[in-house]
Every structure is written in C-alpha cells, then in structure tokens.
CSV table of C-alpha atoms in Angstrom, one decimal:
chain,number,residue,atom,x,y,z
Y,241,MET,CA,82.4,49.7,116.5
Y,242,LEU,CA,79.1,48.1,117.1
Y,243,PHE,CA,80.0,45.6,119.8
Y,244,ASN,CA,77.0,43.8,121.2
Y,245,PRO,CA,77.1,41.4,124.2
Y,246,TYR,CA,77.9,38.0,123.0
Y,247,ALA,CA,77.0,34.6,124.5
Y,248,LEU,CA,79.9,32.5,125.8
Y,249,ALA,CA,80.2,28.9,124.8
Y,250,SER,CA,79.8,27.7,128.4
Y,251,ILE,CA,76.1,28.1,127.7
Y,252,LEU,CA,75.7,27.3,124.0
Y,253,ALA,CA,78.8,25.3,123.3
Y,254,VAL,CA,79.0,22.7,120.6
Y,255,VAL,CA,82.3,20.8,120.4
Y,256,THR,CA,84.0,19.3,117.5
Y,257,ALA,CA,87.1,17.8,118.9
Y,258,SER,CA,89.6,15.4,117.4
Y,259,PRO,CA,91.5,13.1,119.7
Y,260,VAL,CA,95.0,14.0,120.7
Y,261,ALA,CA,97.5,11.8,118.8
Y,262,GLN,CA,99.8,9.7,120.9
Y,263,PRO,CA,103.6,9.9,120.2
Y,264,VAL,CA,104.9,7.3,117.8
Y,265,GLU,CA,108.0,5.6,119.0
Y,266,ASN,CA,110.4,5.6,116.0
Y,267,SER,CA,113.3,7.6,114.8
Y,268,VAL,CA,111.1,10.4,113.4
Y,269,THR,CA,110.1,13.3,115.7
Y,270,PRO,CA,106.3,13.0,116.4
Y,271,VAL,CA,104.2,15.7,114.7
Y,272,ARG,CA,102.1,17.8,117.1
Y,273,ARG,CA,98.5,17.3,116.1
Y,274,GLN,CA,95.7,19.7,116.9
Y,275,ALA,CA,93.7,19.2,120.0
Y,276,ALA,CA,90.4,20.6,118.6
Y,277,THR,CA,88.8,22.3,115.6
Y,278,LEU,CA,85.8,24.5,116.3
Y,279,CYS,CA,83.6,25.5,113.4
Y,280,ASP,CA,80.2,25.8,115.0
Y,281,GLN,CA,78.9,29.3,115.9
Y,282,TYR,CA,79.8,28.8,119.6
Y,283,GLY,CA,82.2,25.9,119.3
Y,284,TYR,CA,83.9,25.3,122.6
Y,285,TYR,CA,86.9,23.4,124.0
Y,286,ALA,CA,88.6,23.4,127.4
Y,287,ALA,CA,91.8,21.9,128.7
Y,288,ASN,CA,94.6,22.6,131.2
Y,289,GLY,CA,93.0,25.7,132.7
Y,290,TYR,CA,92.1,27.4,129.5
Y,291,GLU,CA,88.9,27.5,127.4
Y,292,PHE,CA,88.5,28.4,123.7
Y,293,ASN,CA,85.4,29.7,121.9
Y,294,ASN,CA,84.8,30.2,118.2
Y,295,ASN,CA,82.2,32.7,119.2
Y,296,ASN,CA,80.7,34.0,115.9
Y,297,TRP,CA,78.3,36.1,117.8
Y,298,GLY,CA,77.9,38.8,115.1
Y,299,LYS,CA,77.7,36.6,112.0
Y,300,GLY,CA,74.2,37.8,111.3
Y,301,SER,CA,75.6,41.2,110.2
Y,302,ALA,CA,77.6,39.5,107.4
Y,303,SER,CA,76.4,39.0,103.9
Y,304,SER,CA,78.5,35.9,103.7
Y,305,GLY,CA,81.4,34.2,105.5
Y,306,SER,CA,82.6,31.6,108.0
Y,307,GLN,CA,85.2,31.0,110.7
Y,308,CYS,CA,86.9,28.1,112.3
Y,309,THR,CA,89.2,28.1,115.4
Y,310,THR,CA,91.9,25.5,116.0
Y,311,VAL,CA,93.5,24.6,119.3
Y,312,GLN,CA,97.1,23.4,118.6
Y,313,SER,CA,98.3,22.7,122.1
Y,314,THR,CA,97.5,23.3,125.8
Y,315,SER,CA,99.4,23.0,129.0
Y,316,GLY,CA,99.3,24.6,132.4
Y,317,SER,CA,101.9,27.1,131.4
Y,318,GLY,CA,100.2,28.2,128.2
Y,319,VAL,CA,98.5,27.5,124.9
Y,320,SER,CA,98.8,27.9,121.1
Y,321,TRP,CA,95.9,28.3,118.8
Y,322,SER,CA,94.6,30.0,115.7
Y,323,THR,CA,91.4,31.2,114.0
Y,324,GLN,CA,90.8,31.5,110.2
Y,325,TRP,CA,87.9,33.6,108.9
Y,326,ASN,CA,86.3,35.1,105.8
Y,327,TRP,CA,83.6,37.7,106.4
Y,328,GLN,CA,81.9,40.0,103.8
Y,329,GLY,CA,79.4,42.7,104.3
Y,330,GLY,CA,78.6,44.9,107.3
Y,331,GLN,CA,82.0,46.5,107.3
Y,332,ASP,CA,81.4,48.4,110.5
Y,333,ASN,CA,80.1,45.4,112.4
Y,334,VAL,CA,82.1,42.9,114.5
Y,335,LYS,CA,81.4,39.3,113.3
Y,336,SER,CA,83.0,37.3,116.1
Y,337,TYR,CA,85.4,37.2,119.0
Y,338,ALA,CA,87.3,33.9,118.8
Y,339,ASN,CA,89.3,33.8,122.0
Y,340,ALA,CA,91.3,31.9,124.6
Y,341,GLY,CA,90.0,32.4,128.1
Y,342,LYS,CA,91.7,31.7,131.4
Y,343,GLN,CA,89.7,29.5,133.8
Y,344,PHE,CA,89.7,30.5,137.4
Y,345,GLN,CA,87.6,30.1,140.6
Y,346,ARG,CA,84.6,32.4,140.5
Y,347,GLY,CA,84.1,34.9,143.4
Y,348,ILE,CA,87.5,36.7,143.2
Y,349,LYS,CA,87.2,40.4,144.2
Y,350,MET,CA,89.2,42.7,141.9
Y,351,SER,CA,90.7,44.5,144.9
Y,352,SER,CA,92.2,41.3,146.2
Y,353,ILE,CA,93.9,40.4,143.0
Y,354,LYS,CA,97.6,41.2,143.1
Y,355,SER,CA,98.3,40.8,139.4
Y,356,LEU,CA,96.8,39.6,136.1
Y,357,THR,CA,99.9,38.6,134.3
Y,358,THR,CA,99.9,37.6,130.6
Y,359,ASN,CA,102.3,37.0,127.8
Y,360,ILE,CA,101.5,36.6,124.1
Y,361,GLN,CA,103.1,36.2,120.7
Y,362,TRP,CA,100.8,36.4,117.7
Y,363,ASP,CA,100.6,37.2,114.0
Y,364,TYR,CA,98.0,38.0,111.3
Y,365,GLN,CA,98.3,37.0,107.7
Y,366,PRO,CA,97.4,38.6,105.4
Y,367,ARG,CA,97.0,42.0,107.0
Y,368,GLU,CA,94.7,43.8,104.4
Y,369,ILE,CA,91.7,43.4,106.6
Y,370,ARG,CA,89.5,45.2,109.1
Y,371,ALA,CA,89.9,43.7,112.6
Y,372,ASN,CA,91.4,44.2,116.0
Y,373,VAL,CA,93.5,42.0,118.4
Y,374,ALA,CA,92.5,42.6,122.0
Y,375,TYR,CA,92.2,41.4,125.6
Y,376,ASP,CA,88.7,41.4,127.0
Y,377,VAL,CA,88.0,41.4,130.7
Y,378,PHE,CA,84.6,41.6,132.3
Y,379,THR,CA,83.9,42.5,136.0
Y,380,ALA,CA,80.6,42.8,137.9
Y,381,ALA,CA,79.3,43.5,141.4
Y,382,ASP,CA,77.6,40.1,141.4
Y,383,PRO,CA,80.2,37.4,141.6
Y,384,ASN,CA,77.8,35.0,139.9
Y,385,HIS,CA,77.0,37.4,137.0
Y,386,ALA,CA,76.5,35.7,133.6
Y,387,THR,CA,79.7,35.4,131.7
Y,388,SER,CA,78.1,36.9,128.6
Y,389,SER,CA,78.4,40.4,130.0
Y,390,GLY,CA,79.4,42.4,133.1
Y,391,ASP,CA,79.1,45.8,134.7
Y,392,TYR,CA,82.4,46.9,133.3
Y,393,GLU,CA,84.5,45.8,130.3
Y,394,LEU,CA,88.2,46.4,129.9
Y,395,MET,CA,89.7,46.0,126.4
Y,396,VAL,CA,93.4,46.3,125.8
Y,397,TRP,CA,94.0,46.4,122.0
Y,398,LEU,CA,97.3,45.1,120.7
Y,399,ALA,CA,96.4,46.1,117.1
Y,400,ARG,CA,93.9,48.3,115.3
Y,401,ILE,CA,93.8,47.0,111.7
Y,402,GLY,CA,92.1,48.7,108.7
Y,403,GLY,CA,90.7,51.8,110.4
Y,404,VAL,CA,88.3,50.1,112.9
Y,405,TYR,CA,87.5,52.0,116.1
Y,406,PRO,CA,86.5,51.1,119.7
Y,407,ILE,CA,83.3,52.0,121.5
Y,408,GLY,CA,83.0,55.5,122.8
Y,409,ASN,CA,85.3,58.5,122.7
Y,410,LYS,CA,88.9,59.2,123.5
Y,411,VAL,CA,89.2,60.8,126.9
Y,412,THR,CA,93.0,60.8,127.6
Y,413,THR,CA,96.4,59.2,126.9
Y,414,VAL,CA,98.2,57.3,129.7
Y,415,ASN,CA,101.4,55.3,130.1
Y,416,LEU,CA,100.9,51.8,131.4
Y,417,ALA,CA,102.9,48.5,131.1
Y,418,GLY,CA,105.7,50.5,129.4
Y,419,PHE,CA,103.6,51.9,126.5
Y,420,ASN,CA,101.4,55.0,125.8
Y,421,TRP,CA,97.7,54.2,125.4
Y,422,ASP,CA,94.7,56.2,124.1
Y,423,LEU,CA,91.8,55.5,126.4
Y,424,TYR,CA,88.3,55.4,124.9
Y,425,VAL,CA,85.2,55.2,127.1
Y,426,GLY,CA,81.6,54.3,126.1
Y,427,PRO,CA,78.6,52.0,126.7
Y,428,ASN,CA,78.2,48.5,125.5
Y,429,GLY,CA,74.6,47.9,126.4
Y,430,SER,CA,74.5,48.2,130.2
Y,431,MET,CA,78.3,47.8,130.5
Y,432,LYS,CA,80.7,50.6,130.7
Y,433,VAL,CA,83.7,49.9,128.4
Y,434,PHE,CA,87.2,51.1,128.8
Y,435,SER,CA,89.4,50.5,125.7
Y,436,PHE,CA,93.1,51.1,125.7
Y,437,LEU,CA,94.7,51.5,122.2
Y,438,PRO,CA,98.4,51.9,121.4
Y,439,ALA,CA,98.8,55.7,121.1
Y,440,ASP,CA,101.3,55.5,118.3
Y,441,GLY,CA,99.2,53.0,116.3
Y,442,SER,CA,101.8,50.3,116.5
Y,443,TRP,CA,101.0,46.6,116.8
Y,444,LYS,CA,102.1,44.7,119.9
Y,445,PHE,CA,103.0,41.3,118.3
Y,446,SER,CA,104.8,40.4,121.5
Y,447,PHE,CA,103.2,41.6,124.7
Y,448,ASN,CA,104.1,40.8,128.3
Y,449,ALA,CA,102.2,42.8,131.0
Y,450,ASP,CA,100.2,42.9,134.2
Y,451,LEU,CA,96.6,43.9,133.3
Y,452,LYS,CA,95.9,44.7,136.9
Y,453,GLN,CA,97.8,47.9,136.3
Y,454,PHE,CA,95.0,49.0,133.9
Y,455,PHE,CA,92.4,48.4,136.6
Y,456,ASN,CA,94.4,50.2,139.2
Y,457,TYR,CA,94.7,53.2,136.9
Y,458,LEU,CA,90.9,53.1,136.2
Y,459,ALA,CA,90.1,52.9,139.9
Y,460,SER,CA,92.4,55.9,140.7
Y,461,ASN,CA,91.5,58.1,137.7
Y,462,GLN,CA,88.3,57.0,136.0
Y,463,GLY,CA,85.9,56.1,138.8
Y,464,TYR,CA,86.1,52.4,138.4
Y,465,PRO,CA,84.7,50.8,141.7
Y,466,ILE,CA,87.4,48.3,142.2
Y,467,ASN,CA,86.4,47.4,145.8
Y,468,ASN,CA,83.0,46.0,144.8
Y,469,GLN,CA,83.8,44.3,141.5
Y,470,TYR,CA,84.5,40.7,140.9
Y,471,LEU,CA,86.4,39.1,138.0
Y,472,ILE,CA,84.0,37.4,135.5
Y,473,VAL,CA,86.0,36.6,132.4
Y,474,PHE,CA,89.7,37.0,131.3
Y,475,GLN,CA,90.1,36.5,127.6
Y,476,GLN,CA,92.3,37.3,124.6
Y,477,GLY,CA,91.4,37.1,121.0
Y,478,THR,CA,90.5,38.9,117.8
Y,479,GLU,CA,87.4,40.8,116.5
Y,480,PRO,CA,87.1,40.6,112.7
Y,481,PHE,CA,85.0,43.0,110.7
Y,482,THR,CA,85.6,42.2,107.0
Y,483,GLY,CA,88.2,40.4,104.9
Y,484,SER,CA,89.9,37.0,104.9
Y,485,ALA,CA,92.8,36.1,107.2
Y,486,LYS,CA,94.3,33.8,109.8
Y,487,TYR,CA,95.1,34.9,113.3
Y,488,THR,CA,97.8,32.8,114.8
Y,489,VAL,CA,98.8,32.7,118.5
Y,490,SER,CA,102.1,30.9,118.8
Y,491,SER,CA,102.1,31.2,122.6
Y,492,TYR,CA,99.8,32.6,125.2
Y,493,SER,CA,99.5,32.5,128.9
Y,494,ALA,CA,97.4,34.2,131.6
Y,495,ASN,CA,97.3,34.1,135.3
Y,496,VAL,CA,95.2,35.4,138.1
Y,497,ASN,CA,97.5,36.0,141.1
Y,498,LEU,CA,96.2,36.6,144.6
C-alpha cells in the first residue's frame, strides 16, 4: 500500500453542516436527522468528544471519483456515521481515510495510559471493492507533534478487502484481544508503522477490545519505546483504493483511560 502522511482537518477543515433537527411533538416518532455532511476534501465536524474527517488526502492518485462522509449521531457514549465513495484509477493507491477520532487532552504519555478501550459495529455494501477497515493511532516523543503524522503508527485492520496490503513485511503472528493477528512492519515516511491484520482473513464486523494491549506487546517484543511516546491521534475509519461502496458504522466508541 502507498500510504502517505495525510493532513488532518483540524488544520485544513472546511465544514458543511446541517442543523440538528428538534423533536416534533406529535404522535409520530421523530426521525433522527444527520448532524453533518462532509463532502469537501478535508471536511470536518466535531461534537461530544469525537471529531470526523472526510480526509480525501490521496484523491490526486484517482482518475475520477468523489467521497462524502455523513455524521448521523453523536453522544458522549458513542457515535454513528457513514462514508460513501466512488474512486477509479490508481488501484494500488489509498484515496482517503474518512474517520471518526476520539478527542482527548494532549500530553498523555503512553506508559501512563491504562487502556484504550473501543467498541464498533460496522458494515460495507457492496463488498466487491479494494479497501480496508482499520484503527489508526499515532504516537510521538513530542507531545505537541503535528497530528498529521507521528514517530510511530499503529494500525489494527478489521478487514482487508479485495487483495490490498499494508505497509512493510510480515514479521510474526500474535494473539491479542482474543484473535490471531499477522504483524506487518514498515516505514510510512519518517514514521514506523505496525499493522495488525486478522491472521485467518476474517472481517471483524463487531469488535470490542483494548488497543493498549497492542502497544504493550510492541513495547515488550518489537522495540516500541512506550516510556517516551505520547498519544497524538486515536481514530477509526476506512481506506478505499478503488470501487464504489458505502461504509456504515452503526455504533462506535473509544476511550482513553488513565
């Protein structure tokens, strides 16, 4: 995969938000209306401790295509959202990383984090595409490092669709969070990337885990310097390559627990 550093919308964001509809007091159950629709390249929206980014950072490698991300609902306990895309050309290039990110206080050292708990239910339709579904977490020795990159990148893939591959080479298989994962390691610019993929090729449509377990494993077995790294971003989303599909997250939550 060619996976270049991408700019986050906290720098380049353009928001297209529609107002949240107020409940109508009648005998009909009110319809939940979308909180925001993001169609600009770095369209951004934030609410209730989460932020969303359309993040079409790799659109230049496509011969044609577009993508829009819709935030359905947000609360302190979790969110629901979707992204619909159509990308053609550059079949081995990532076009975007539409994502939901957890907001947190900057300056948290990784060694002081007790857990990074998360829960997600998602789906992809149709599935004849090239894409992945993955968590993406950046850490850096500088607690004020730009959120567009880090010193280290952790990716936990919940699905590898259409024969796409992560950065680097497979180095081992390990059991974490109740599943066996193939670990790939390689460079993304100046970052070192650790990518965990389901060893049996299955898709984790429902996933409930503590991602701190992955960092603890890397610190003990892969030389990750957990004592001098700070959490920079904690996101979950999808990287499309080619095709046309809708990624739907019916529920998602993430927490940084100290």
